[in-house]
Amino acid sequence: MKILVDVSVYVLNERLHQLIREAAGGEHTVVFPRSQEEIIQTGGDAQVYFGNCLEETFPYLTQLKWIQSHSAGMDAQLYPALKNSEVVLTSVAGVYGSHAAEHAFALLLGLTRDIKGAAVNHTKHEWRKPNQLIEIGGLTLGIIGLGGFGIHMAKRGKGFDMRIIAVDAYRQDKLDFVDELMPIDQLPELMRRSDVVMIACPLTEETYHLINADNLALMKPTAYLINVARGKIVDEPALIKALKAGKIAGAGLDVTEVEPLPKDSPLWDMDGVLLTPHVAGRSQHRVRRAAEFFCENLKRYLNGEPLKNIVDKQLGF
């Protein structure tokens, strides 16, 4: 069997190369192509692919049985040819959850503690105190989606003494650190009650513009919206309108509808907005954790055991 490990985007060090070779065993061939051209040249007889297989590359990999993506969100992977194929797709959902949750709280604290304003004053060498700072302990954190990202957000929110409520379309078991779990049709109730709303659901046809003008209108004028999931879950023009009108206190956005965010977007210049360039899933551990997860799944695949994180290609996660 040939196993293709795409290192054209995420470079693996030699220790991780060796870890993958050991997981594959001596009877299987592991190839580490460094470009899409190399993938096409070497991948025609590959059965396993580790990486994000591009739509233009997929038709050349005619023997593929399984793709282990190194992404948590699958919206960019579910192009028609892969979606309609027999190839099994697995994600790394949950592997980056701790990174994303920390980033979500970095955005929240950046807003509530006015770190953005302090940074601006820093560059000006000005010692200027803000008019108001917000303590998040005791506030209600509403989490949309209680999967990998959402669980880690809930744990950290509980550590800040927040009340945790969540909605999820599929999960029914309420975890100990979640005060209340509701079905997804109770999203308006979550929007009304939350002091902070964090988005942690995948982007699918059902969640596109899930956070729209109607749901934003339900939020408290003192509430914050935090998005480290996918930009298209939020109706961005509606969010901009709500921010301009003072309908919500602010937004922390690691993702936007169009990336990079256009230079003429009003979001750049809004006082109540904190932006980062889609980096919530990154950390010094990202590549290693993804490779280790692949190795665990590869051993399962070779032993005929069920794979972890199999994606329902029709549902989108």
Short mmCIF file of C-alpha atoms in Angstrom, two decimals:
data_model
loop_
_atom_site.label_atom_id
_atom_site.label_comp_id
_atom_site.label_asym_id
_atom_site.label_seq_id
_atom_site.Cartn_x
_atom_site.Cartn_y
_atom_site.Cartn_z
CA MET A 1 0.00 0.00 0.00
CA LYS A 2 1.16 3.54 -0.76
CA ILE A 3 0.50 6.28 1.80
CA LEU A 4 0.74 9.88 0.62
CA VAL A 5 1.69 12.51 3.22
CA ASP A 6 1.24 15.99 1.77
CA VAL A 7 3.95 18.30 3.14
CA SER A 8 3.39 21.08 0.60
CA VAL A 9 1.68 23.25 3.23
CA TYR A 10 2.47 21.83 6.67
CA VAL A 11 6.11 20.86 6.96
CA LEU A 12 6.75 17.89 9.22
CA ASN A 13 10.08 17.48 10.96
CA GLU A 14 12.06 14.27 10.65
CA ARG A 15 10.75 12.94 13.97
CA LEU A 16 7.17 13.14 12.64
CA HIS A 17 8.25 11.56 9.34
CA GLN A 18 9.64 8.65 11.33
CA LEU A 19 6.53 8.47 13.52
CA ILE A 20 4.36 8.07 10.42
CA ARG A 21 6.70 5.46 8.91
CA GLU A 22 6.54 3.45 12.13
CA ALA A 23 2.73 3.66 12.17
CA ALA A 24 2.64 2.44 8.57
CA GLY A 25 4.85 -0.57 9.27
CA GLY A 26 7.65 -1.88 7.11
CA GLU A 27 5.48 -3.42 4.40
CA HIS A 28 3.86 -0.14 3.27
CA THR A 29 5.39 2.74 1.31
CA VAL A 30 5.15 6.29 2.70
CA VAL A 31 5.79 9.17 0.29
CA PHE A 32 6.18 12.82 1.35
CA PRO A 33 5.45 14.99 -1.75
CA ARG A 34 6.34 18.67 -1.37
CA SER A 35 4.17 20.15 -4.14
CA GLN A 36 0.93 19.49 -5.98
CA GLU A 37 2.96 18.41 -9.00
CA GLU A 38 4.73 15.75 -6.90
CA ILE A 39 1.38 14.62 -5.49
CA ILE A 40 0.03 14.09 -9.00
CA GLN A 41 3.22 12.33 -10.13
CA THR A 42 3.45 9.96 -7.18
CA GLY A 43 -0.15 9.57 -6.04
CA GLY A 44 -1.86 7.67 -8.82
CA ASP A 45 -1.60 4.38 -6.92
CA ALA A 46 -1.90 5.81 -3.38
CA GLN A 47 -4.63 4.41 -1.15
CA VAL A 48 -4.22 6.78 1.80
CA TYR A 49 -3.75 10.57 1.79
CA PHE A 50 -2.84 12.73 4.77
CA GLY A 51 -3.49 16.42 4.15
CA ASN A 52 -6.11 18.62 2.54
CA CYS A 53 -6.61 17.10 -0.90
CA LEU A 54 -7.29 19.86 -3.44
CA GLU A 55 -10.18 19.66 -5.90
CA GLU A 56 -7.85 19.98 -8.89
CA THR A 57 -5.59 17.20 -7.58
CA PHE A 58 -8.24 14.69 -6.53
CA PRO A 59 -9.02 13.32 -10.05
CA TYR A 60 -5.42 12.12 -10.43
CA LEU A 61 -5.58 10.01 -7.26
CA THR A 62 -7.67 7.24 -8.72
CA GLN A 63 -6.92 4.56 -6.12
CA LEU A 64 -7.69 6.58 -2.98
CA LYS A 65 -9.70 4.88 -0.25
CA TRP A 66 -9.22 7.28 2.66
CA ILE A 67 -8.28 10.93 3.17
CA GLN A 68 -7.22 12.11 6.61
CA SER A 69 -7.59 15.88 6.49
CA HIS A 70 -5.50 18.04 8.78
CA SER A 71 -8.41 20.51 9.08
CA ALA A 72 -11.25 20.53 11.60
CA GLY A 73 -13.76 22.32 9.36
CA MET A 74 -14.69 20.39 6.22
CA ASP A 75 -16.41 23.09 4.12
CA ALA A 76 -13.40 23.53 1.79
CA GLN A 77 -12.92 19.78 1.39
CA LEU A 78 -16.42 18.83 0.30
CA TYR A 79 -16.20 19.61 -3.40
CA PRO A 80 -18.57 17.54 -5.60
CA ALA A 81 -16.05 14.93 -6.80
CA LEU A 82 -14.99 14.00 -3.27
CA LYS A 83 -18.44 14.43 -1.76
CA ASN A 84 -19.97 12.02 -4.27
CA SER A 85 -17.14 9.48 -4.18
CA GLU A 86 -16.65 6.36 -2.07
CA VAL A 87 -13.49 7.82 -0.51
CA VAL A 88 -13.71 7.95 3.29
CA LEU A 89 -12.94 11.40 4.72
CA THR A 90 -11.85 11.98 8.31
CA SER A 91 -11.19 15.28 10.06
CA VAL A 92 -9.15 16.37 13.05
CA ALA A 93 -12.21 17.78 14.82
CA GLY A 94 -11.34 18.41 18.45
CA VAL A 95 -7.58 18.24 17.94
CA TYR A 96 -7.30 22.02 17.68
CA GLY A 97 -10.11 22.76 20.12
CA SER A 98 -7.85 24.02 22.89
CA HIS A 99 -6.07 26.44 20.54
CA ALA A 100 -9.33 27.84 19.19
CA ALA A 101 -10.92 28.19 22.61
CA GLU A 102 -7.91 30.08 23.97
CA HIS A 103 -8.06 32.38 20.98
CA ALA A 104 -11.77 32.98 21.49
CA PHE A 105 -11.10 34.10 25.05
CA ALA A 106 -8.13 36.19 23.92
CA LEU A 107 -10.52 38.07 21.64
CA LEU A 108 -13.13 38.37 24.37
CA LEU A 109 -10.66 39.63 26.98
CA GLY A 110 -9.10 41.92 24.40
CA LEU A 111 -12.49 43.59 24.13
CA THR A 112 -13.66 43.50 27.74
CA ARG A 113 -10.28 44.61 29.14
CA ASP A 114 -9.65 47.08 26.28
CA ILE A 115 -6.35 45.51 25.28
CA LYS A 116 -6.90 46.90 21.79
CA GLY A 117 -7.07 50.44 23.14
CA ALA A 118 -4.03 49.88 25.35
CA ALA A 119 -2.06 48.62 22.34
CA VAL A 120 -2.93 51.73 20.37
CA ASN A 121 -1.87 53.94 23.27
CA HIS A 122 1.31 51.89 23.59
CA THR A 123 2.38 52.78 20.05
CA LYS A 124 1.75 56.47 20.89
CA HIS A 125 3.62 56.28 24.23
CA GLU A 126 0.44 57.46 25.98
CA TRP A 127 -0.53 56.38 29.52
CA ARG A 128 -4.30 56.57 29.15
CA LYS A 129 -6.85 54.61 31.16
CA PRO A 130 -10.12 53.37 29.63
CA ASN A 131 -13.48 54.59 30.86
CA GLN A 132 -14.79 51.11 31.62
CA LEU A 133 -13.51 47.55 31.90
CA ILE A 134 -15.70 44.46 32.10
CA GLU A 135 -15.29 41.45 34.41
CA ILE A 136 -16.52 38.29 32.66
CA GLY A 137 -16.99 36.23 35.84
CA GLY A 138 -20.72 35.79 36.46
CA LEU A 139 -21.67 36.54 32.84
CA THR A 140 -23.60 34.05 30.72
CA LEU A 141 -21.61 32.47 27.89
CA GLY A 142 -23.72 31.10 25.05
CA ILE A 143 -21.95 28.58 22.81
CA ILE A 144 -23.32 27.65 19.39
CA GLY A 145 -22.18 24.09 18.75
CA LEU A 146 -20.89 21.81 21.47
CA GLY A 147 -18.30 19.87 19.48
CA GLY A 148 -14.51 20.08 19.67
CA PHE A 149 -14.27 23.87 19.80
CA GLY A 150 -17.38 24.30 21.92
CA ILE A 151 -16.38 21.85 24.62
CA HIS A 152 -13.05 23.61 25.17
CA MET A 153 -14.80 27.00 25.22
CA ALA A 154 -17.21 25.72 27.86
CA LYS A 155 -14.38 24.39 30.05
CA ARG A 156 -12.55 27.70 29.92
CA GLY A 157 -15.70 29.70 30.46
CA LYS A 158 -16.46 27.69 33.57
CA GLY A 159 -12.91 28.43 34.75
CA PHE A 160 -13.79 32.13 34.52
CA ASP A 161 -16.90 31.48 36.67
CA MET A 162 -19.26 32.08 33.77
CA ARG A 163 -22.67 30.45 33.41
CA ILE A 164 -22.51 28.19 30.35
CA ILE A 165 -25.47 27.60 28.05
CA ALA A 166 -25.22 25.95 24.65
CA VAL A 167 -27.23 24.87 21.64
CA ASP A 168 -26.37 21.92 19.43
CA ALA A 169 -28.20 20.21 16.60
CA TYR A 170 -27.11 16.69 17.55
CA ARG A 171 -25.58 16.46 21.03
CA GLN A 172 -28.04 15.53 23.77
CA ASP A 173 -25.74 14.67 26.67
CA LYS A 174 -25.17 17.69 28.89
CA LEU A 175 -21.60 17.79 30.12
CA ASP A 176 -20.81 18.55 33.77
CA PHE A 177 -19.30 21.95 33.00
CA VAL A 178 -22.30 23.04 30.89
CA ASP A 179 -25.18 24.49 32.90
CA GLU A 180 -27.80 24.12 30.17
CA LEU A 181 -27.87 22.39 26.77
CA MET A 182 -30.68 23.20 24.35
CA PRO A 183 -31.60 22.00 20.83
CA ILE A 184 -30.61 24.22 17.93
CA ASP A 185 -34.15 25.57 17.54
CA GLN A 186 -33.60 27.35 20.86
CA LEU A 187 -30.90 29.56 19.31
CA PRO A 188 -33.06 32.71 19.70
CA GLU A 189 -33.33 31.97 23.43
CA LEU A 190 -29.53 31.64 23.66
CA MET A 191 -29.05 34.93 21.80
CA ARG A 192 -31.43 36.71 24.19
CA ARG A 193 -29.89 35.39 27.39
CA SER A 194 -26.17 35.47 26.62
CA ASP A 195 -23.71 38.20 27.59
CA VAL A 196 -21.18 36.57 25.28
CA VAL A 197 -21.99 34.44 22.22
CA MET A 198 -19.22 32.20 20.88
CA ILE A 199 -19.63 30.43 17.56
CA ALA A 200 -18.24 26.88 17.50
CA CYS A 201 -20.32 25.10 14.85
CA PRO A 202 -19.16 23.94 11.41
CA LEU A 203 -20.06 25.78 8.21
CA THR A 204 -22.73 23.83 6.34
CA GLU A 205 -25.70 24.70 4.18
CA GLU A 206 -27.77 24.88 7.37
CA THR A 207 -25.37 27.17 9.27
CA TYR A 208 -24.62 29.62 6.43
CA HIS A 209 -25.67 33.04 7.81
CA LEU A 210 -27.08 31.33 10.88
CA ILE A 211 -26.23 34.51 12.77
CA ASN A 212 -28.38 36.93 10.80
CA ALA A 213 -30.08 40.27 11.42
CA ASP A 214 -32.96 38.63 13.31
CA ASN A 215 -30.69 36.77 15.74
CA LEU A 216 -28.37 39.74 16.20
CA ALA A 217 -31.39 41.89 17.08
CA LEU A 218 -32.12 39.56 20.01
CA MET A 219 -28.73 40.16 21.66
CA LYS A 220 -28.26 42.47 24.63
CA PRO A 221 -26.71 45.86 23.79
CA THR A 222 -23.97 44.94 26.28
CA ALA A 223 -23.24 41.56 24.66
CA TYR A 224 -20.25 40.43 22.60
CA LEU A 225 -20.08 38.11 19.59
CA ILE A 226 -16.95 35.96 19.16
CA ASN A 227 -16.32 33.94 15.99
CA VAL A 228 -13.33 31.62 15.57
CA ALA A 229 -15.20 29.07 13.42
CA ARG A 230 -16.07 30.20 9.87
CA GLY A 231 -16.84 33.70 8.65
CA LYS A 232 -19.82 32.75 6.52
CA ILE A 233 -21.77 31.59 9.55
CA VAL A 234 -22.31 35.30 10.26
CA ASP A 235 -24.19 37.65 7.95
CA GLU A 236 -21.40 40.23 7.90
CA PRO A 237 -23.40 43.23 6.57
CA ALA A 238 -26.00 42.55 9.29
CA LEU A 239 -23.24 42.41 11.92
CA ILE A 240 -21.74 45.68 10.70
CA LYS A 241 -25.15 47.32 10.84
CA ALA A 242 -25.75 46.05 14.39
CA LEU A 243 -22.34 47.30 15.53
CA LYS A 244 -22.83 50.73 13.95
CA ALA A 245 -26.24 51.06 15.61
CA GLY A 246 -24.89 50.03 19.02
CA LYS A 247 -27.18 46.99 19.12
CA ILE A 248 -24.30 44.91 20.53
CA ALA A 249 -21.21 45.96 22.46
CA GLY A 250 -18.59 44.45 20.19
CA ALA A 251 -17.28 41.54 18.15
CA GLY A 252 -14.08 39.50 18.18
CA LEU A 253 -13.51 37.96 14.75
CA ASP A 254 -10.79 35.54 13.71
CA VAL A 255 -12.74 34.73 10.53
CA THR A 256 -14.67 36.84 8.03
CA GLU A 257 -16.93 36.17 5.04
CA VAL A 258 -14.16 37.09 2.60
CA GLU A 259 -10.55 36.35 3.53
CA PRO A 260 -8.34 38.28 3.56
CA LEU A 261 -10.79 40.90 4.82
CA PRO A 262 -11.08 43.58 2.12
CA LYS A 263 -9.21 46.77 2.95
CA ASP A 264 -12.38 48.84 2.57
CA SER A 265 -14.38 46.78 5.09
CA PRO A 266 -15.86 48.97 7.88
CA LEU A 267 -14.80 46.30 10.38
CA TRP A 268 -11.20 47.52 10.27
CA ASP A 269 -12.01 50.89 11.82
CA MET A 270 -14.68 50.01 14.39
CA ASP A 271 -13.72 50.60 18.01
CA GLY A 272 -15.75 47.65 19.25
CA VAL A 273 -14.17 45.14 16.87
CA LEU A 274 -11.03 43.07 17.38
CA LEU A 275 -9.71 41.22 14.32
CA THR A 276 -7.16 38.45 13.85
CA PRO A 277 -6.27 36.76 10.51
CA HIS A 278 -7.79 33.25 10.83
CA VAL A 279 -5.16 31.89 13.20
CA ALA A 280 -7.25 30.49 16.07
CA GLY A 281 -6.36 26.89 15.21
CA ARG A 282 -2.62 27.52 15.27
CA SER A 283 -0.15 26.78 18.02
CA GLN A 284 3.28 25.25 18.48
CA HIS A 285 1.49 21.90 18.84
CA ARG A 286 -0.76 21.99 15.75
CA VAL A 287 1.38 20.03 13.28
CA ARG A 288 2.50 17.46 15.84
CA ARG A 289 -1.03 16.84 17.10
CA ALA A 290 -2.40 16.41 13.57
CA ALA A 291 0.38 13.97 12.69
CA GLU A 292 -0.14 11.98 15.88
CA PHE A 293 -3.88 11.81 15.22
CA PHE A 294 -3.18 10.54 11.70
CA CYS A 295 -0.84 7.88 13.06
CA GLU A 296 -3.50 6.68 15.47
CA ASN A 297 -6.08 6.52 12.68
CA LEU A 298 -3.60 4.89 10.30
CA LYS A 299 -3.02 2.06 12.75
CA ARG A 300 -6.78 1.63 13.00
CA TYR A 301 -7.09 1.58 9.20
CA LEU A 302 -4.35 -1.03 8.79
CA ASN A 303 -5.90 -3.19 11.53
CA GLY A 304 -9.39 -2.96 10.05
CA GLU A 305 -10.71 -1.00 13.04
CA PRO A 306 -13.24 1.88 12.87
CA LEU A 307 -11.64 5.25 12.10
CA LYS A 308 -12.06 8.25 14.34
CA ASN A 309 -13.78 11.43 13.11
CA ILE A 310 -15.38 10.00 9.97
CA VAL A 311 -17.11 12.87 8.18
CA ASP A 312 -20.70 12.51 7.01
CA LYS A 313 -20.10 14.06 3.61
CA GLN A 314 -23.77 14.89 3.18
CA LEU A 315 -24.09 16.65 6.54
CA GLY A 316 -20.72 18.35 6.12
CA PHE A 317 -19.01 17.33 9.38
#
